[in-house]
Amino acid sequence: MDEEEYLPLSWLSQATYCLRRAALLLNERLWMENADTAKGRDEHRRAHERRIERRGDQLKLFEYDVYSEQLRIWGKCDCVEAQRCEPGCRIPAADFPVCLYPVEYKHGSVREEPEYNIQLCAQAICLEEMYHTHIPSGAIFFITAHRRLEVAFTPELRAKTKAAANALWEIRRTLKVPAAEYGRKCQRCSLKDLCMPKTASSAKAYCQTLAREAQEVEAL
């Protein structure tokens, strides 16, 4: 593994949803599309492209590159809203100080998803580190519903975000894939057929039986 490697910010969401899924994506390079992932990708593509919109004292920066040396992650913010404010920070796109407000785009109905909040918080941590500022909140914008859900970047959420980054780096360092834990979320996972969460425990037991039988044969 390259010592200078940075992991994709968006995979913090994967790690929070299911650490095994994140490991299959990161270490095994496995991927399968399903209806949900295809719809989400299409809505993201149609919603915006890399650009800057200026309206008076506000800028909207779409597909904005961010990184964090602390978490060793990199990625893009779907949108960063920059509003003029005197105690704010300086960014290359504006000739006045601004307060920053990251917005993450998701498809489907408005709902609380811990992994979405962690992904958004990671974007804020990146922006804070890059521009030496403080960002108290951001928003998840649900494209289908055309509604926002504001997310406060509390100390608890920030701690969970850093823990998710540490967990992702741990599976990257060890190159391990955690055992499957079958649950309701497995039903809609695009990697279900590759992960085979229901058969993981039975396969392990089968391998253990084969190992015992081999040892018994060697003992004869």
Short mmCIF file of C-alpha atoms in Angstrom, two decimals:
data_model
loop_
_atom_site.label_atom_id
_atom_site.label_comp_id
_atom_site.label_asym_id
_atom_site.label_seq_id
_atom_site.Cartn_x
_atom_site.Cartn_y
_atom_site.Cartn_z
CA MET A 1 0.00 0.00 0.00
CA ASP A 2 1.31 3.45 -0.93
CA GLU A 3 2.16 5.43 2.20
CA GLU A 4 0.73 8.55 0.55
CA GLU A 5 -2.54 6.88 -0.35
CA TYR A 6 -5.73 8.76 0.49
CA LEU A 7 -9.02 6.89 0.63
CA PRO A 8 -12.20 8.07 -1.11
CA LEU A 9 -14.33 10.19 1.20
CA SER A 10 -17.55 8.63 -0.11
CA TRP A 11 -16.46 5.23 1.23
CA LEU A 12 -16.95 6.48 4.79
CA SER A 13 -20.64 6.16 4.00
CA GLN A 14 -20.07 2.58 2.83
CA ALA A 15 -18.10 1.73 5.97
CA THR A 16 -20.85 3.12 8.19
CA TYR A 17 -23.56 1.22 6.31
CA CYS A 18 -21.61 -2.07 6.34
CA LEU A 19 -17.90 -2.55 6.99
CA ARG A 20 -17.88 -5.80 5.01
CA ARG A 21 -19.36 -4.00 1.99
CA ALA A 22 -16.66 -1.34 2.27
CA ALA A 23 -13.96 -4.02 2.44
CA LEU A 24 -15.32 -5.80 -0.64
CA LEU A 25 -15.25 -2.51 -2.53
CA LEU A 26 -11.88 -1.38 -1.22
CA ASN A 27 -9.83 -4.57 -0.98
CA GLU A 28 -11.55 -6.93 -3.43
CA ARG A 29 -12.60 -4.26 -5.95
CA LEU A 30 -16.04 -5.86 -6.26
CA TRP A 31 -19.04 -3.91 -7.54
CA MET A 32 -22.51 -4.69 -8.83
CA GLU A 33 -25.20 -2.25 -9.93
CA ASN A 34 -28.81 -2.51 -8.86
CA ALA A 35 -31.90 -0.34 -9.43
CA ASP A 36 -31.17 1.88 -6.42
CA THR A 37 -27.52 2.56 -7.26
CA ALA A 38 -28.32 3.13 -10.94
CA LYS A 39 -31.10 5.59 -10.10
CA GLY A 40 -28.93 7.46 -7.63
CA ARG A 41 -26.05 7.72 -10.10
CA ASP A 42 -28.35 8.95 -12.86
CA GLU A 43 -29.96 11.58 -10.64
CA HIS A 44 -26.53 12.82 -9.53
CA ARG A 45 -25.44 13.08 -13.15
CA ARG A 46 -28.52 15.01 -14.20
CA ALA A 47 -28.61 17.23 -11.13
CA HIS A 48 -25.36 19.07 -11.68
CA GLU A 49 -21.91 19.21 -13.20
CA ARG A 50 -18.68 20.87 -12.13
CA ARG A 51 -19.35 24.62 -12.16
CA ILE A 52 -19.61 27.80 -10.08
CA GLU A 53 -22.82 29.80 -9.80
CA ARG A 54 -22.65 33.39 -8.51
CA ARG A 55 -25.62 35.34 -7.20
CA GLY A 56 -24.64 38.53 -5.45
CA ASP A 57 -22.92 37.66 -2.19
CA GLN A 58 -23.46 33.91 -2.57
CA LEU A 59 -21.58 31.31 -4.60
CA LYS A 60 -22.48 27.69 -5.25
CA LEU A 61 -19.48 25.47 -5.99
CA PHE A 62 -20.53 22.19 -7.60
CA GLU A 63 -18.33 19.05 -7.63
CA TYR A 64 -15.81 20.77 -5.37
CA ASP A 65 -12.56 18.93 -4.64
CA VAL A 66 -11.71 18.46 -0.95
CA TYR A 67 -9.22 16.50 1.14
CA SER A 68 -8.08 16.00 4.71
CA GLU A 69 -4.54 15.19 5.79
CA GLN A 70 -5.84 14.37 9.26
CA LEU A 71 -8.27 11.67 8.04
CA ARG A 72 -6.26 10.89 4.88
CA ILE A 73 -9.32 11.04 2.66
CA TRP A 74 -10.18 12.91 -0.53
CA GLY A 75 -13.28 13.42 -2.62
CA LYS A 76 -15.80 15.87 -3.96
CA CYS A 77 -18.60 17.86 -2.37
CA ASP A 78 -21.73 17.76 -4.50
CA CYS A 79 -22.20 21.44 -3.65
CA VAL A 80 -20.59 23.94 -1.32
CA GLU A 81 -22.58 27.10 -0.68
CA ALA A 82 -20.36 30.08 0.12
CA GLN A 83 -22.10 33.10 1.65
CA ARG A 84 -20.36 36.40 2.30
CA CYS A 85 -19.69 36.89 6.02
CA GLU A 86 -16.98 38.98 7.68
CA PRO A 87 -15.79 36.35 10.22
CA GLY A 88 -15.57 33.77 7.42
CA CYS A 89 -12.64 32.34 5.48
CA ARG A 90 -11.04 33.04 2.13
CA ILE A 91 -11.44 30.66 -0.80
CA PRO A 92 -9.97 30.96 -4.32
CA ALA A 93 -13.38 31.39 -5.98
CA ALA A 94 -14.42 34.47 -3.98
CA ASP A 95 -12.83 37.89 -3.47
CA PHE A 96 -14.57 38.36 -0.11
CA PRO A 97 -14.69 36.31 3.11
CA VAL A 98 -17.32 33.55 3.16
CA CYS A 99 -19.02 31.05 5.46
CA LEU A 100 -19.19 27.57 3.96
CA TYR A 101 -22.16 25.19 3.92
CA PRO A 102 -21.72 21.75 2.27
CA VAL A 103 -24.72 20.11 0.61
CA GLU A 104 -24.79 16.40 -0.30
CA TYR A 105 -27.24 15.15 -2.94
CA LYS A 106 -29.14 11.89 -2.42
CA HIS A 107 -32.06 10.26 -4.21
CA GLY A 108 -35.30 8.98 -2.73
CA SER A 109 -37.54 10.31 0.02
CA VAL A 110 -36.40 12.49 2.93
CA ARG A 111 -35.02 10.25 5.68
CA GLU A 112 -32.40 10.12 8.42
CA GLU A 113 -29.46 7.95 7.39
CA PRO A 114 -26.40 7.88 9.70
CA GLU A 115 -24.06 7.11 6.82
CA TYR A 116 -25.25 10.20 4.90
CA ASN A 117 -24.58 12.41 7.92
CA ILE A 118 -21.08 11.00 8.35
CA GLN A 119 -20.25 11.53 4.68
CA LEU A 120 -21.43 15.14 4.91
CA CYS A 121 -19.54 15.73 8.16
CA ALA A 122 -16.36 14.40 6.54
CA GLN A 123 -16.78 16.99 3.79
CA ALA A 124 -17.05 19.71 6.44
CA ILE A 125 -13.91 18.45 8.21
CA CYS A 126 -12.04 18.59 4.89
CA LEU A 127 -13.20 22.16 4.20
CA GLU A 128 -12.35 23.25 7.74
CA GLU A 129 -8.85 21.88 7.40
CA MET A 130 -8.31 23.35 3.95
CA TYR A 131 -9.52 26.85 4.78
CA HIS A 132 -8.90 27.10 8.54
CA THR A 133 -12.53 27.73 9.36
CA HIS A 134 -15.41 26.27 11.37
CA ILE A 135 -18.53 24.82 9.76
CA PRO A 136 -21.39 24.17 12.21
CA SER A 137 -23.84 22.52 9.82
CA GLY A 138 -24.67 21.38 6.30
CA ALA A 139 -27.58 19.72 4.51
CA ILE A 140 -28.65 16.57 2.69
CA PHE A 141 -30.69 17.47 -0.41
CA PHE A 142 -33.05 14.73 -1.55
CA ILE A 143 -33.32 15.15 -5.31
CA THR A 144 -36.57 13.24 -5.82
CA ALA A 145 -38.38 15.03 -3.00
CA HIS A 146 -36.72 18.43 -3.69
CA ARG A 147 -36.26 18.90 0.05
CA ARG A 148 -33.35 19.51 2.41
CA LEU A 149 -32.55 17.93 5.74
CA GLU A 150 -30.17 20.03 7.82
CA VAL A 151 -27.39 18.23 9.68
CA ALA A 152 -25.60 19.74 12.69
CA PHE A 153 -21.94 18.78 12.97
CA THR A 154 -22.00 18.00 16.67
CA PRO A 155 -18.98 16.70 18.63
CA GLU A 156 -20.67 13.28 18.64
CA LEU A 157 -21.09 13.23 14.84
CA ARG A 158 -17.50 14.41 14.35
CA ALA A 159 -16.26 11.60 16.61
CA LYS A 160 -18.28 9.04 14.65
CA THR A 161 -16.88 10.40 11.39
CA LYS A 162 -13.30 10.05 12.60
CA ALA A 163 -14.08 6.54 13.88
CA ALA A 164 -15.46 5.61 10.46
CA ALA A 165 -12.27 6.88 8.80
CA ASN A 166 -10.16 4.86 11.24
CA ALA A 167 -12.25 1.73 10.59
CA LEU A 168 -11.88 2.18 6.83
CA TRP A 169 -8.13 2.62 7.15
CA GLU A 170 -7.88 -0.45 9.40
CA ILE A 171 -9.44 -2.74 6.79
CA ARG A 172 -7.20 -1.13 4.17
CA ARG A 173 -4.05 -1.71 6.23
CA THR A 174 -4.92 -5.31 7.11
CA LEU A 175 -6.51 -6.12 3.73
CA LYS A 176 -9.14 -8.11 5.65
CA VAL A 177 -12.81 -8.56 4.80
CA PRO A 178 -14.99 -8.74 7.94
CA ALA A 179 -17.42 -11.61 8.33
CA ALA A 180 -20.97 -11.05 7.10
CA GLU A 181 -23.72 -10.14 9.53
CA TYR A 182 -27.03 -10.73 7.82
CA GLY A 183 -29.73 -8.11 8.43
CA ARG A 184 -32.53 -6.14 6.79
CA LYS A 185 -30.09 -3.84 5.02
CA CYS A 186 -28.71 -6.82 3.09
CA GLN A 187 -31.94 -7.08 1.08
CA ARG A 188 -31.28 -3.87 -0.88
CA CYS A 189 -27.48 -4.10 -1.04
CA SER A 190 -26.14 -4.23 -4.60
CA LEU A 191 -23.37 -6.61 -3.46
CA LYS A 192 -25.72 -9.16 -1.91
CA ASP A 193 -25.07 -11.84 -4.55
CA LEU A 194 -21.29 -11.41 -4.22
CA CYS A 195 -21.28 -11.09 -0.44
CA MET A 196 -23.70 -14.01 0.17
CA PRO A 197 -24.35 -12.94 3.78
CA LYS A 198 -26.67 -15.89 4.52
CA THR A 199 -24.11 -18.50 3.50
CA ALA A 200 -21.06 -16.98 5.17
CA SER A 201 -21.55 -18.75 8.49
CA SER A 202 -22.42 -22.11 6.93
CA ALA A 203 -19.42 -21.89 4.58
CA LYS A 204 -17.13 -21.19 7.53
CA ALA A 205 -18.52 -24.18 9.39
CA TYR A 206 -18.05 -26.35 6.29
CA CYS A 207 -14.40 -25.30 5.98
CA GLN A 208 -13.81 -25.99 9.66
CA THR A 209 -15.28 -29.49 9.21
CA LEU A 210 -12.97 -30.15 6.24
CA ALA A 211 -9.98 -29.00 8.29
CA ARG A 212 -10.89 -31.33 11.17
CA GLU A 213 -11.35 -34.28 8.80
CA ALA A 214 -7.96 -33.58 7.22
CA GLN A 215 -6.31 -33.53 10.63
CA GLU A 216 -7.98 -36.84 11.52
CA VAL A 217 -6.71 -38.43 8.32
CA GLU A 218 -3.16 -37.23 9.01
CA ALA A 219 -3.34 -38.70 12.51
CA LEU A 220 -4.07 -42.22 11.17
#
